Amino acid sequence: MASPRKSNIRSTADAKQRFEERYGTGQNRATVALEREVIGGDYGANSYTTREQADALVDHLDLTRSKRLLDLGAGRGWPGLYLSKRSGCQVVLADLPLVALDEAGRRSRKDRVHKRSEGIAAGGSTLPFRPRSFDALVHSDVLC
Ligand SMILES: C[S@@+](CC[C@H](N)C(=O)[O-])C[C@H]1O[C@@H](n2cnc3c(N)ncnc32)[C@H](O)[C@@H]1O
């Protein structure tokens, strides 16, 4: 096996800055069309999780209205908001850049899942939750 590639993200602060810049560039018709074509979604995604894979997660994680899901590194809400819309589950979106969580908040209202979702600006190593706060966890290309 080849030597594992080292991540070029050195710290949480580094990740926050890089992703703030990325989310700050916003979306346009071309990026939305590209996302629809490649992954089948339109959340302003920054990962390669496809809609088909997200659909499979609903069954795989047994997501229902009574379940509580954590989307770590949720960005603009993909796939957490989508999973909540599909299954009715409660979802907490955790990420570092507020600009992404703000967009996720707008999307949650548009999709009418705002009462079942909340965003929290927190890093994965400092999450303010007690053990067993969630029934399931998703993360899309976060630990790379
Ligand atoms: C590849 S993006 C995926 C975002 C979103 N889930 C999507 O599919 O579009 C990775 C996300 O992880 C977040 N992230 C990176 N390091 C993190 C950390 N230590 N704690 C929480 N989030 C982190 C980034 O800010 C970014 O939004």
JSON list of N, CA and C in Angstrom, two decimals, residues 76-132:
[
{"chain": "A", "resi": 76, "resn": "ARG", "atom": "N", "xyz": [-23.37, 23.60, 4.30]},
{"chain": "A", "resi": 76, "resn": "ARG", "atom": "CA", "xyz": [-24.65, 24.28, 4.01]},
{"chain": "A", "resi": 76, "resn": "ARG", "atom": "C", "xyz": [-25.85, 23.38, 4.27]},
{"chain": "A", "resi": 77, "resn": "GLY", "atom": "N", "xyz": [-25.60, 22.23, 4.87]},
{"chain": "A", "resi": 77, "resn": "GLY", "atom": "CA", "xyz": [-26.74, 21.38, 5.27]},
{"chain": "A", "resi": 77, "resn": "GLY", "atom": "C", "xyz": [-26.87, 20.08, 4.53]},
{"chain": "A", "resi": 78, "resn": "TRP", "atom": "N", "xyz": [-25.87, 19.81, 3.68]},
{"chain": "A", "resi": 78, "resn": "TRP", "atom": "CA", "xyz": [-25.89, 18.52, 2.97]},
{"chain": "A", "resi": 78, "resn": "TRP", "atom": "C", "xyz": [-24.98, 17.54, 3.70]},
{"chain": "A", "resi": 79, "resn": "PRO", "atom": "N", "xyz": [-25.46, 16.33, 4.03]},
{"chain": "A", "resi": 79, "resn": "PRO", "atom": "CA", "xyz": [-26.78, 15.80, 3.73]},
{"chain": "A", "resi": 79, "resn": "PRO", "atom": "C", "xyz": [-27.78, 15.90, 4.88]},
{"chain": "A", "resi": 80, "resn": "GLY", "atom": "N", "xyz": [-27.38, 16.51, 6.00]},
{"chain": "A", "resi": 80, "resn": "GLY", "atom": "CA", "xyz": [-28.23, 16.48, 7.20]},
{"chain": "A", "resi": 80, "resn": "GLY", "atom": "C", "xyz": [-29.64, 16.99, 6.98]},
{"chain": "A", "resi": 81, "resn": "LEU", "atom": "N", "xyz": [-29.77, 18.17, 6.34]},
{"chain": "A", "resi": 81, "resn": "LEU", "atom": "CA", "xyz": [-31.11, 18.72, 6.15]},
{"chain": "A", "resi": 81, "resn": "LEU", "atom": "C", "xyz": [-31.95, 17.83, 5.24]},
{"chain": "A", "resi": 82, "resn": "TYR", "atom": "N", "xyz": [-31.29, 17.30, 4.22]},
{"chain": "A", "resi": 82, "resn": "TYR", "atom": "CA", "xyz": [-31.99, 16.42, 3.30]},
{"chain": "A", "resi": 82, "resn": "TYR", "atom": "C", "xyz": [-32.50, 15.17, 4.04]},
{"chain": "A", "resi": 83, "resn": "LEU", "atom": "N", "xyz": [-31.67, 14.62, 4.91]},
{"chain": "A", "resi": 83, "resn": "LEU", "atom": "CA", "xyz": [-32.06, 13.42, 5.65]},
{"chain": "A", "resi": 83, "resn": "LEU", "atom": "C", "xyz": [-33.23, 13.72, 6.59]},
{"chain": "A", "resi": 84, "resn": "SER", "atom": "N", "xyz": [-33.21, 14.91, 7.17]},
{"chain": "A", "resi": 84, "resn": "SER", "atom": "CA", "xyz": [-34.33, 15.30, 8.03]},
{"chain": "A", "resi": 84, "resn": "SER", "atom": "C", "xyz": [-35.61, 15.43, 7.21]},
{"chain": "A", "resi": 85, "resn": "LYS", "atom": "N", "xyz": [-35.49, 16.06, 6.05]},
{"chain": "A", "resi": 85, "resn": "LYS", "atom": "CA", "xyz": [-36.66, 16.23, 5.18]},
{"chain": "A", "resi": 85, "resn": "LYS", "atom": "C", "xyz": [-37.22, 14.87, 4.76]},
{"chain": "A", "resi": 86, "resn": "ARG", "atom": "N", "xyz": [-36.34, 13.96, 4.44]},
{"chain": "A", "resi": 86, "resn": "ARG", "atom": "CA", "xyz": [-36.78, 12.65, 3.96]},
{"chain": "A", "resi": 86, "resn": "ARG", "atom": "C", "xyz": [-37.39, 11.78, 5.05]},
{"chain": "A", "resi": 87, "resn": "SER", "atom": "N", "xyz": [-36.79, 11.85, 6.26]},
{"chain": "A", "resi": 87, "resn": "SER", "atom": "CA", "xyz": [-37.17, 10.89, 7.30]},
{"chain": "A", "resi": 87, "resn": "SER", "atom": "C", "xyz": [-37.99, 11.50, 8.44]},
{"chain": "A", "resi": 88, "resn": "GLY", "atom": "N", "xyz": [-37.91, 12.83, 8.56]},
{"chain": "A", "resi": 88, "resn": "GLY", "atom": "CA", "xyz": [-38.59, 13.48, 9.68]},
{"chain": "A", "resi": 88, "resn": "GLY", "atom": "C", "xyz": [-37.74, 13.53, 10.94]},
{"chain": "A", "resi": 89, "resn": "CYS", "atom": "N", "xyz": [-36.51, 13.04, 10.88]},
{"chain": "A", "resi": 89, "resn": "CYS", "atom": "CA", "xyz": [-35.67, 13.01, 12.08]},
{"chain": "A", "resi": 89, "resn": "CYS", "atom": "C", "xyz": [-35.27, 14.43, 12.50]},
{"chain": "A", "resi": 90, "resn": "GLN", "atom": "N", "xyz": [-34.89, 14.56, 13.76]},
{"chain": "A", "resi": 90, "resn": "GLN", "atom": "CA", "xyz": [-34.30, 15.81, 14.24]},
{"chain": "A", "resi": 90, "resn": "GLN", "atom": "C", "xyz": [-32.84, 15.80, 13.82]},
{"chain": "A", "resi": 91, "resn": "VAL", "atom": "N", "xyz": [-32.30, 16.96, 13.43]},
{"chain": "A", "resi": 91, "resn": "VAL", "atom": "CA", "xyz": [-30.89, 16.97, 13.04]},
{"chain": "A", "resi": 91, "resn": "VAL", "atom": "C", "xyz": [-30.19, 18.18, 13.65]},
{"chain": "A", "resi": 92, "resn": "VAL", "atom": "N", "xyz": [-28.98, 17.93, 14.12]},
{"chain": "A", "resi": 92, "resn": "VAL", "atom": "CA", "xyz": [-28.09, 19.01, 14.56]},
{"chain": "A", "resi": 92, "resn": "VAL", "atom": "C", "xyz": [-26.96, 19.10, 13.55]},
{"chain": "A", "resi": 93, "resn": "LEU", "atom": "N", "xyz": [-26.78, 20.31, 13.00]},
{"chain": "A", "resi": 93, "resn": "LEU", "atom": "CA", "xyz": [-25.72, 20.54, 12.02]},
{"chain": "A", "resi": 93, "resn": "LEU", "atom": "C", "xyz": [-24.56, 21.22, 12.73]},
{"chain": "A", "resi": 94, "resn": "ALA", "atom": "N", "xyz": [-23.42, 20.57, 12.78]},
{"chain": "A", "resi": 94, "resn": "ALA", "atom": "CA", "xyz": [-22.25, 21.16, 13.44]},
{"chain": "A", "resi": 94, "resn": "ALA", "atom": "C", "xyz": [-21.18, 21.45, 12.40]},
{"chain": "A", "resi": 95, "resn": "ASP", "atom": "N", "xyz": [-20.63, 22.65, 12.47]},
{"chain": "A", "resi": 95, "resn": "ASP", "atom": "CA", "xyz": [-19.53, 23.00, 11.57]},
{"chain": "A", "resi": 95, "resn": "ASP", "atom": "C", "xyz": [-18.80, 24.21, 12.14]},
{"chain": "A", "resi": 96, "resn": "LEU", "atom": "N", "xyz": [-17.70, 24.56, 11.52]},
{"chain": "A", "resi": 96, "resn": "LEU", "atom": "CA", "xyz": [-16.87, 25.67, 12.01]},
{"chain": "A", "resi": 96, "resn": "LEU", "atom": "C", "xyz": [-17.30, 27.02, 11.42]},
{"chain": "A", "resi": 97, "resn": "PRO", "atom": "N", "xyz": [-17.45, 27.17, 10.09]},
{"chain": "A", "resi": 97, "resn": "PRO", "atom": "CA", "xyz": [-17.76, 28.49, 9.55]},
{"chain": "A", "resi": 97, "resn": "PRO", "atom": "C", "xyz": [-19.24, 28.87, 9.72]},
{"chain": "A", "resi": 98, "resn": "LEU", "atom": "N", "xyz": [-19.48, 30.00, 10.36]},
{"chain": "A", "resi": 98, "resn": "LEU", "atom": "CA", "xyz": [-20.85, 30.47, 10.55]},
{"chain": "A", "resi": 98, "resn": "LEU", "atom": "C", "xyz": [-21.55, 30.76, 9.22]},
{"chain": "A", "resi": 99, "resn": "VAL", "atom": "N", "xyz": [-20.75, 31.20, 8.24]},
{"chain": "A", "resi": 99, "resn": "VAL", "atom": "CA", "xyz": [-21.35, 31.54, 6.95]},
{"chain": "A", "resi": 99, "resn": "VAL", "atom": "C", "xyz": [-22.06, 30.35, 6.34]},
{"chain": "A", "resi": 100, "resn": "ALA", "atom": "N", "xyz": [-21.53, 29.15, 6.53]},
{"chain": "A", "resi": 100, "resn": "ALA", "atom": "CA", "xyz": [-22.16, 27.93, 6.01]},
{"chain": "A", "resi": 100, "resn": "ALA", "atom": "C", "xyz": [-23.43, 27.61, 6.81]},
{"chain": "A", "resi": 101, "resn": "LEU", "atom": "N", "xyz": [-23.33, 27.74, 8.12]},
{"chain": "A", "resi": 101, "resn": "LEU", "atom": "CA", "xyz": [-24.49, 27.41, 8.96]},
{"chain": "A", "resi": 101, "resn": "LEU", "atom": "C", "xyz": [-25.63, 28.40, 8.72]},
{"chain": "A", "resi": 102, "resn": "ASP", "atom": "N", "xyz": [-25.28, 29.66, 8.42]},
{"chain": "A", "resi": 102, "resn": "ASP", "atom": "CA", "xyz": [-26.32, 30.64, 8.09]},
{"chain": "A", "resi": 102, "resn": "ASP", "atom": "C", "xyz": [-27.08, 30.21, 6.84]},
{"chain": "A", "resi": 103, "resn": "GLU", "atom": "N", "xyz": [-26.33, 29.75, 5.86]},
{"chain": "A", "resi": 103, "resn": "GLU", "atom": "CA", "xyz": [-26.98, 29.28, 4.62]},
{"chain": "A", "resi": 103, "resn": "GLU", "atom": "C", "xyz": [-27.83, 28.05, 4.90]},
{"chain": "A", "resi": 104, "resn": "ALA", "atom": "N", "xyz": [-27.32, 27.18, 5.77]},
{"chain": "A", "resi": 104, "resn": "ALA", "atom": "CA", "xyz": [-28.10, 25.98, 6.14]},
{"chain": "A", "resi": 104, "resn": "ALA", "atom": "C", "xyz": [-29.40, 26.39, 6.82]},
{"chain": "A", "resi": 105, "resn": "GLY", "atom": "N", "xyz": [-29.33, 27.43, 7.65]},
{"chain": "A", "resi": 105, "resn": "GLY", "atom": "CA", "xyz": [-30.54, 27.92, 8.33]},
{"chain": "A", "resi": 105, "resn": "GLY", "atom": "C", "xyz": [-31.57, 28.40, 7.33]},
{"chain": "A", "resi": 106, "resn": "ARG", "atom": "N", "xyz": [-31.10, 29.13, 6.31]},
{"chain": "A", "resi": 106, "resn": "ARG", "atom": "CA", "xyz": [-32.04, 29.61, 5.28]},
{"chain": "A", "resi": 106, "resn": "ARG", "atom": "C", "xyz": [-32.65, 28.43, 4.53]},
{"chain": "A", "resi": 107, "resn": "ARG", "atom": "N", "xyz": [-31.82, 27.47, 4.21]},
{"chain": "A", "resi": 107, "resn": "ARG", "atom": "CA", "xyz": [-32.32, 26.30, 3.48]},
{"chain": "A", "resi": 107, "resn": "ARG", "atom": "C", "xyz": [-33.34, 25.52, 4.33]},
{"chain": "A", "resi": 108, "resn": "SER", "atom": "N", "xyz": [-33.08, 25.45, 5.64]},
{"chain": "A", "resi": 108, "resn": "SER", "atom": "CA", "xyz": [-34.00, 24.70, 6.51]},
{"chain": "A", "resi": 108, "resn": "SER", "atom": "C", "xyz": [-35.38, 25.35, 6.51]},
{"chain": "A", "resi": 109, "resn": "ARG", "atom": "N", "xyz": [-35.41, 26.70, 6.44]},
{"chain": "A", "resi": 109, "resn": "ARG", "atom": "CA", "xyz": [-36.71, 27.37, 6.41]},
{"chain": "A", "resi": 109, "resn": "ARG", "atom": "C", "xyz": [-37.40, 27.15, 5.06]},
{"chain": "A", "resi": 110, "resn": "LYS", "atom": "N", "xyz": [-36.60, 27.22, 4.01]},
{"chain": "A", "resi": 110, "resn": "LYS", "atom": "CA", "xyz": [-37.16, 27.00, 2.67]},
{"chain": "A", "resi": 110, "resn": "LYS", "atom": "C", "xyz": [-37.76, 25.59, 2.57]},
{"chain": "A", "resi": 111, "resn": "ASP", "atom": "N", "xyz": [-37.06, 24.63, 3.14]},
{"chain": "A", "resi": 111, "resn": "ASP", "atom": "CA", "xyz": [-37.51, 23.23, 3.07]},
{"chain": "A", "resi": 111, "resn": "ASP", "atom": "C", "xyz": [-38.48, 22.85, 4.19]},
{"chain": "A", "resi": 112, "resn": "ARG", "atom": "N", "xyz": [-38.79, 23.83, 5.03]},
{"chain": "A", "resi": 112, "resn": "ARG", "atom": "CA", "xyz": [-39.71, 23.62, 6.16]},
{"chain": "A", "resi": 112, "resn": "ARG", "atom": "C", "xyz": [-39.24, 22.52, 7.12]},
{"chain": "A", "resi": 113, "resn": "VAL", "atom": "N", "xyz": [-37.95, 22.47, 7.35]},
{"chain": "A", "resi": 113, "resn": "VAL", "atom": "CA", "xyz": [-37.43, 21.55, 8.36]},
{"chain": "A", "resi": 113, "resn": "VAL", "atom": "C", "xyz": [-36.78, 22.34, 9.50]},
{"chain": "A", "resi": 114, "resn": "HIS", "atom": "N", "xyz": [-37.07, 23.64, 9.56]},
{"chain": "A", "resi": 114, "resn": "HIS", "atom": "CA", "xyz": [-36.42, 24.49, 10.56]},
{"chain": "A", "resi": 114, "resn": "HIS", "atom": "C", "xyz": [-36.80, 24.12, 11.99]},
{"chain": "A", "resi": 115, "resn": "LYS", "atom": "N", "xyz": [-37.98, 23.53, 12.17]},
{"chain": "A", "resi": 115, "resn": "LYS", "atom": "CA", "xyz": [-38.37, 23.15, 13.53]},
{"chain": "A", "resi": 115, "resn": "LYS", "atom": "C", "xyz": [-37.74, 21.84, 13.95]},
{"chain": "A", "resi": 116, "resn": "ARG", "atom": "N", "xyz": [-37.16, 21.16, 13.00]},
{"chain": "A", "resi": 116, "resn": "ARG", "atom": "CA", "xyz": [-36.52, 19.87, 13.30]},
{"chain": "A", "resi": 116, "resn": "ARG", "atom": "C", "xyz": [-35.00, 19.94, 13.17]},
{"chain": "A", "resi": 117, "resn": "SER", "atom": "N", "xyz": [-34.47, 21.15, 13.00]},
{"chain": "A", "resi": 117, "resn": "SER", "atom": "CA", "xyz": [-33.02, 21.26, 12.79]},
{"chain": "A", "resi": 117, "resn": "SER", "atom": "C", "xyz": [-32.46, 22.44, 13.57]},
{"chain": "A", "resi": 118, "resn": "GLU", "atom": "N", "xyz": [-31.21, 22.30, 13.93]},
{"chain": "A", "resi": 118, "resn": "GLU", "atom": "CA", "xyz": [-30.49, 23.42, 14.55]},
{"chain": "A", "resi": 118, "resn": "GLU", "atom": "C", "xyz": [-29.04, 23.36, 14.16]},
{"chain": "A", "resi": 119, "resn": "GLY", "atom": "N", "xyz": [-28.42, 24.52, 14.09]},
{"chain": "A", "resi": 119, "resn": "GLY", "atom": "CA", "xyz": [-27.01, 24.57, 13.74]},
{"chain": "A", "resi": 119, "resn": "GLY", "atom": "C", "xyz": [-26.18, 24.95, 14.95]},
{"chain": "A", "resi": 120, "resn": "ILE", "atom": "N", "xyz": [-24.98, 24.42, 14.99]},
{"chain": "A", "resi": 120, "resn": "ILE", "atom": "CA", "xyz": [-24.07, 24.78, 16.08]},
{"chain": "A", "resi": 120, "resn": "ILE", "atom": "C", "xyz": [-22.67, 24.96, 15.52]},
{"chain": "A", "resi": 121, "resn": "ALA", "atom": "N", "xyz": [-22.05, 26.10, 15.86]},
{"chain": "A", "resi": 121, "resn": "ALA", "atom": "CA", "xyz": [-20.69, 26.37, 15.41]},
{"chain": "A", "resi": 121, "resn": "ALA", "atom": "C", "xyz": [-19.73, 25.73, 16.41]},
{"chain": "A", "resi": 122, "resn": "ALA", "atom": "N", "xyz": [-19.25, 24.57, 16.07]},
{"chain": "A", "resi": 122, "resn": "ALA", "atom": "CA", "xyz": [-18.35, 23.84, 16.97]},
{"chain": "A", "resi": 122, "resn": "ALA", "atom": "C", "xyz": [-17.51, 22.86, 16.18]},
{"chain": "A", "resi": 123, "resn": "GLY", "atom": "N", "xyz": [-16.30, 22.64, 16.65]},
{"chain": "A", "resi": 123, "resn": "GLY", "atom": "CA", "xyz": [-15.42, 21.68, 16.02]},
{"chain": "A", "resi": 123, "resn": "GLY", "atom": "C", "xyz": [-15.70, 20.28, 16.52]},
{"chain": "A", "resi": 124, "resn": "GLY", "atom": "N", "xyz": [-15.30, 19.30, 15.74]},
{"chain": "A", "resi": 124, "resn": "GLY", "atom": "CA", "xyz": [-15.56, 17.91, 16.10]},
{"chain": "A", "resi": 124, "resn": "GLY", "atom": "C", "xyz": [-14.91, 17.48, 17.41]},
{"chain": "A", "resi": 125, "resn": "SER", "atom": "N", "xyz": [-13.83, 18.15, 17.80]},
{"chain": "A", "resi": 125, "resn": "SER", "atom": "CA", "xyz": [-13.15, 17.73, 19.03]},
{"chain": "A", "resi": 125, "resn": "SER", "atom": "C", "xyz": [-13.68, 18.46, 20.27]},
{"chain": "A", "resi": 126, "resn": "THR", "atom": "N", "xyz": [-14.60, 19.40, 20.05]},
{"chain": "A", "resi": 126, "resn": "THR", "atom": "CA", "xyz": [-15.12, 20.15, 21.22]},
{"chain": "A", "resi": 126, "resn": "THR", "atom": "C", "xyz": [-16.64, 20.24, 21.18]},
{"chain": "A", "resi": 127, "resn": "LEU", "atom": "N", "xyz": [-17.28, 19.17, 20.79]},
{"chain": "A", "resi": 127, "resn": "LEU", "atom": "CA", "xyz": [-18.74, 19.21, 20.70]},
{"chain": "A", "resi": 127, "resn": "LEU", "atom": "C", "xyz": [-19.37, 19.26, 22.09]},
{"chain": "A", "resi": 128, "resn": "PRO", "atom": "N", "xyz": [-20.32, 20.15, 22.31]},
{"chain": "A", "resi": 128, "resn": "PRO", "atom": "CA", "xyz": [-20.89, 20.33, 23.65]},
{"chain": "A", "resi": 128, "resn": "PRO", "atom": "C", "xyz": [-22.10, 19.43, 23.90]},
{"chain": "A", "resi": 129, "resn": "PHE", "atom": "N", "xyz": [-21.94, 18.15, 23.67]},
{"chain": "A", "resi": 129, "resn": "PHE", "atom": "CA", "xyz": [-23.07, 17.25, 23.87]},
{"chain": "A", "resi": 129, "resn": "PHE", "atom": "C", "xyz": [-22.70, 16.14, 24.83]},
{"chain": "A", "resi": 130, "resn": "ARG", "atom": "N", "xyz": [-23.69, 15.71, 25.60]},
{"chain": "A", "resi": 130, "resn": "ARG", "atom": "CA", "xyz": [-23.47, 14.57, 26.49]},
{"chain": "A", "resi": 130, "resn": "ARG", "atom": "C", "xyz": [-23.40, 13.29, 25.67]},
{"chain": "A", "resi": 131, "resn": "PRO", "atom": "N", "xyz": [-22.74, 12.28, 26.23]},
{"chain": "A", "resi": 131, "resn": "PRO", "atom": "CA", "xyz": [-22.76, 10.98, 25.55]},
{"chain": "A", "resi": 131, "resn": "PRO", "atom": "C", "xyz": [-24.21, 10.54, 25.33]},
{"chain": "A", "resi": 132, "resn": "ARG", "atom": "N", "xyz": [-24.44, 9.82, 24.27]},
{"chain": "A", "resi": 132, "resn": "ARG", "atom": "CA", "xyz": [-25.76, 9.28, 23.91]},
{"chain": "A", "resi": 132, "resn": "ARG", "atom": "C", "xyz": [-26.78, 10.36, 23.56]}
]
